[in-house]
mmCIF file of C-alpha atoms in Angstrom:
data_model
loop_
_atom_site.group_PDB
_atom_site.id
_atom_site.type_symbol
_atom_site.label_atom_id
_atom_site.label_comp_id
_atom_site.label_asym_id
_atom_site.label_seq_id
_atom_site.Cartn_x
_atom_site.Cartn_y
_atom_site.Cartn_z
ATOM 1 C CA UNK A 18 85.459 103.788 100.621
ATOM 2 C CA UNK A 19 82.384 103.213 98.509
ATOM 3 C CA UNK A 20 83.799 102.014 95.214
ATOM 4 C CA UNK A 21 81.363 99.634 93.558
ATOM 5 C CA UNK A 22 80.884 97.915 90.241
ATOM 6 C CA UNK A 23 78.205 99.974 88.524
ATOM 7 C CA UNK A 24 77.053 97.198 86.136
ATOM 8 C CA UNK A 25 73.735 96.046 87.558
ATOM 9 C CA UNK A 26 72.540 92.444 87.270
ATOM 10 C CA UNK A 27 69.680 93.535 85.026
ATOM 11 C CA UNK A 28 72.286 94.358 82.344
ATOM 12 C CA UNK A 29 73.891 90.920 82.533
ATOM 13 C CA UNK A 30 72.924 87.722 80.763
ATOM 14 C CA UNK A 31 72.686 84.276 82.382
ATOM 15 C CA UNK A 32 76.476 83.821 82.218
ATOM 16 C CA UNK A 33 77.055 86.949 84.317
ATOM 17 C CA UNK A 34 78.556 88.614 81.263
ATOM 18 C CA UNK A 35 77.571 92.147 80.365
ATOM 19 C CA UNK A 36 75.205 91.975 77.431
ATOM 20 C CA UNK A 37 74.302 95.578 76.509
ATOM 21 C CA UNK A 38 75.520 99.150 76.972
ATOM 22 C CA UNK A 39 75.204 102.533 75.279
ATOM 23 C CA UNK A 40 78.079 103.230 72.852
ATOM 24 C CA UNK A 41 79.616 106.656 72.162
ATOM 25 C CA UNK A 42 76.803 107.446 69.673
ATOM 26 C CA UNK A 43 74.219 106.669 72.388
ATOM 27 C CA UNK A 44 73.162 103.549 70.482
ATOM 28 C CA UNK A 45 72.477 100.176 72.040
ATOM 29 C CA UNK A 46 75.576 97.962 71.698
ATOM 30 C CA UNK A 47 76.555 94.499 72.905
ATOM 31 C CA UNK A 48 79.464 93.341 75.018
ATOM 32 C CA UNK A 49 80.853 89.873 74.717
ATOM 33 C CA UNK A 50 82.604 89.656 78.074
ATOM 34 C CA UNK A 51 83.300 91.517 81.297
ATOM 35 C CA UNK A 52 86.976 91.796 82.292
ATOM 36 C CA UNK A 53 87.927 91.370 85.940
ATOM 37 C CA UNK A 54 89.389 94.186 88.051
ATOM 38 C CA UNK A 55 91.098 94.451 91.421
ATOM 39 C CA UNK A 56 90.794 97.737 93.346
ATOM 40 C CA UNK A 57 93.410 98.813 95.868
ATOM 41 C CA UNK A 58 92.698 101.689 98.282
ATOM 42 C CA UNK A 59 95.778 103.525 99.543
ATOM 43 C CA UNK A 60 96.130 106.708 101.552
ATOM 44 C CA UNK A 61 96.949 108.815 98.478
ATOM 45 C CA UNK A 62 95.228 107.032 95.614
ATOM 46 C CA UNK A 63 92.962 104.279 94.369
ATOM 47 C CA UNK A 64 94.580 101.827 91.952
ATOM 48 C CA UNK A 65 92.569 99.606 89.646
ATOM 49 C CA UNK A 66 94.214 96.582 88.039
ATOM 50 C CA UNK A 67 92.306 95.225 85.042
ATOM 51 C CA UNK A 68 92.873 91.845 83.439
ATOM 52 C CA UNK A 69 92.849 92.709 79.700
ATOM 53 C CA UNK A 70 94.803 90.103 77.710
ATOM 54 C CA UNK A 71 94.945 90.859 74.003
ATOM 55 C CA UNK A 72 93.812 94.488 74.355
ATOM 56 C CA UNK A 73 95.867 97.128 72.550
ATOM 57 C CA UNK A 74 96.178 100.590 74.121
ATOM 58 C CA UNK A 75 94.615 102.141 70.994
ATOM 59 C CA UNK A 76 91.498 100.008 71.588
ATOM 60 C CA UNK A 77 90.822 101.470 75.063
ATOM 61 C CA UNK A 78 88.648 104.461 75.935
ATOM 62 C CA UNK A 79 88.686 105.498 79.603
ATOM 63 C CA UNK A 80 86.507 108.291 80.977
ATOM 64 C CA UNK A 81 85.974 109.747 84.453
ATOM 65 C CA UNK A 82 82.943 111.969 84.978
ATOM 66 C CA UNK A 83 80.590 112.605 87.921
ATOM 67 C CA UNK A 84 82.358 109.976 90.063
ATOM 68 C CA UNK A 85 81.920 107.337 87.343
ATOM 69 C CA UNK A 86 84.950 105.597 85.868
ATOM 70 C CA UNK A 87 84.092 103.936 82.554
ATOM 71 C CA UNK A 88 86.473 101.633 80.703
ATOM 72 C CA UNK A 89 85.461 100.621 77.190
ATOM 73 C CA UNK A 90 87.534 98.558 74.789
ATOM 74 C CA UNK A 91 87.720 95.632 72.456
ATOM 75 C CA UNK A 92 89.736 92.478 72.001
ATOM 76 C CA UNK A 93 90.276 91.055 68.541
ATOM 77 C CA UNK A 94 90.056 87.327 67.910
ATOM 78 C CA UNK A 95 93.425 85.530 67.815
ATOM 79 C CA UNK A 96 92.392 83.147 65.007
ATOM 80 C CA UNK A 97 89.875 83.661 62.237
ATOM 81 C CA UNK A 98 87.269 81.001 61.547
ATOM 82 C CA UNK A 99 86.491 77.834 63.460
ATOM 83 C CA UNK A 100 88.785 75.084 64.612
ATOM 84 C CA UNK A 101 88.516 75.808 68.322
ATOM 85 C CA UNK A 102 88.361 72.752 70.543
ATOM 86 C CA UNK A 103 87.627 74.924 73.562
ATOM 87 C CA UNK A 104 87.502 78.697 74.052
ATOM 88 C CA UNK A 105 87.378 80.793 77.248
ATOM 89 C CA UNK A 106 89.318 83.769 75.951
ATOM 90 C CA UNK A 107 87.123 86.889 75.929
ATOM 91 C CA UNK A 108 86.942 88.654 72.573
ATOM 92 C CA UNK A 109 84.849 91.539 71.291
ATOM 93 C CA UNK A 110 83.652 94.754 72.922
ATOM 94 C CA UNK A 111 83.536 95.252 76.667
ATOM 95 C CA UNK A 112 82.643 97.982 79.099
ATOM 96 C CA UNK A 113 83.073 98.301 82.858
ATOM 97 C CA UNK A 114 81.759 101.204 84.883
ATOM 98 C CA UNK A 115 82.606 101.839 88.535
ATOM 99 C CA UNK A 116 81.119 104.407 90.910
ATOM 100 C CA UNK A 117 83.983 105.991 92.828
ATOM 101 C CA UNK A 118 82.997 107.191 96.289
ATOM 102 C CA UNK A 119 86.234 109.009 97.049
ATOM 103 C CA UNK A 120 87.020 112.582 95.995
ATOM 104 C CA UNK A 121 89.416 112.069 93.092
ATOM 105 C CA UNK A 122 91.761 114.576 91.452
ATOM 106 C CA UNK A 123 90.491 113.907 87.918
ATOM 107 C CA UNK A 124 93.254 116.004 86.316
ATOM 108 C CA UNK A 125 95.921 113.637 87.686
ATOM 109 C CA UNK A 126 94.372 110.276 86.691
ATOM 110 C CA UNK A 127 96.807 108.137 84.720
ATOM 111 C CA UNK A 128 96.623 104.762 83.010
ATOM 112 C CA UNK A 129 99.129 102.273 81.652
ATOM 113 C CA UNK A 130 98.764 98.960 79.858
ATOM 114 C CA UNK A 131 101.562 96.434 80.246
ATOM 115 C CA UNK A 132 101.532 92.687 79.500
ATOM 116 C CA UNK A 133 97.729 92.551 79.390
ATOM 117 C CA UNK A 134 97.219 94.374 82.704
ATOM 118 C CA UNK A 135 95.630 97.825 82.768
ATOM 119 C CA UNK A 136 96.734 99.902 85.763
ATOM 120 C CA UNK A 137 94.697 103.007 86.561
ATOM 121 C CA UNK A 138 95.946 105.495 89.169
ATOM 122 C CA UNK A 139 93.219 107.674 90.664
ATOM 123 C CA UNK A 140 94.880 110.153 93.046
ATOM 124 C CA UNK A 141 92.709 111.292 95.917
ATOM 125 C CA UNK A 142 92.034 114.996 96.388
ATOM 126 C CA UNK A 143 93.834 116.552 99.339
ATOM 127 C CA UNK A 144 90.622 116.871 101.382
ATOM 128 C CA UNK A 145 89.925 113.131 100.912
ATOM 129 C CA UNK A 146 93.343 111.980 102.131
ATOM 130 C CA UNK A 147 93.672 110.868 105.738
ATOM 131 C CA UNK A 148 95.367 113.396 107.966
ATOM 132 C CA UNK A 149 96.570 113.503 111.518
ATOM 133 C CA UNK A 150 94.791 115.919 113.851
ATOM 134 C CA UNK A 151 97.096 117.527 116.386
ATOM 135 C CA UNK A 152 95.750 117.634 119.923
ATOM 136 C CA UNK A 153 96.782 120.723 121.913
ATOM 137 C CA UNK A 154 97.209 120.651 125.655
ATOM 138 C CA UNK A 155 94.836 122.966 127.487
#
């Protein structure tokens, strides 16, 4: 399996956070943080689990094209103004792009967001699934 994080280091600032990407109008935009993802590879599908606290499903845009899975969204600030003693919570726009090396049935991709965790199911195409080869006696 050749699934990789497509965000190159040249697009990241000194904190390792994604700093720029092209938005839907092909304009330069800024990200404020890069959410973390786990990727599980099963026989029938890839599953991505994304850590997205505070994200609403209406604020997500997920696209799969030419073996690239792109997840774009935004998190609104919990409190307006200052007053923070300490803040690690990611807010603002984000984008993650992954190159998917497996043959995926793009028509059957599904996504769900529950309790701040995005779960993406990417079913493998039949020719990409492992299969048993029968050996015939000669």
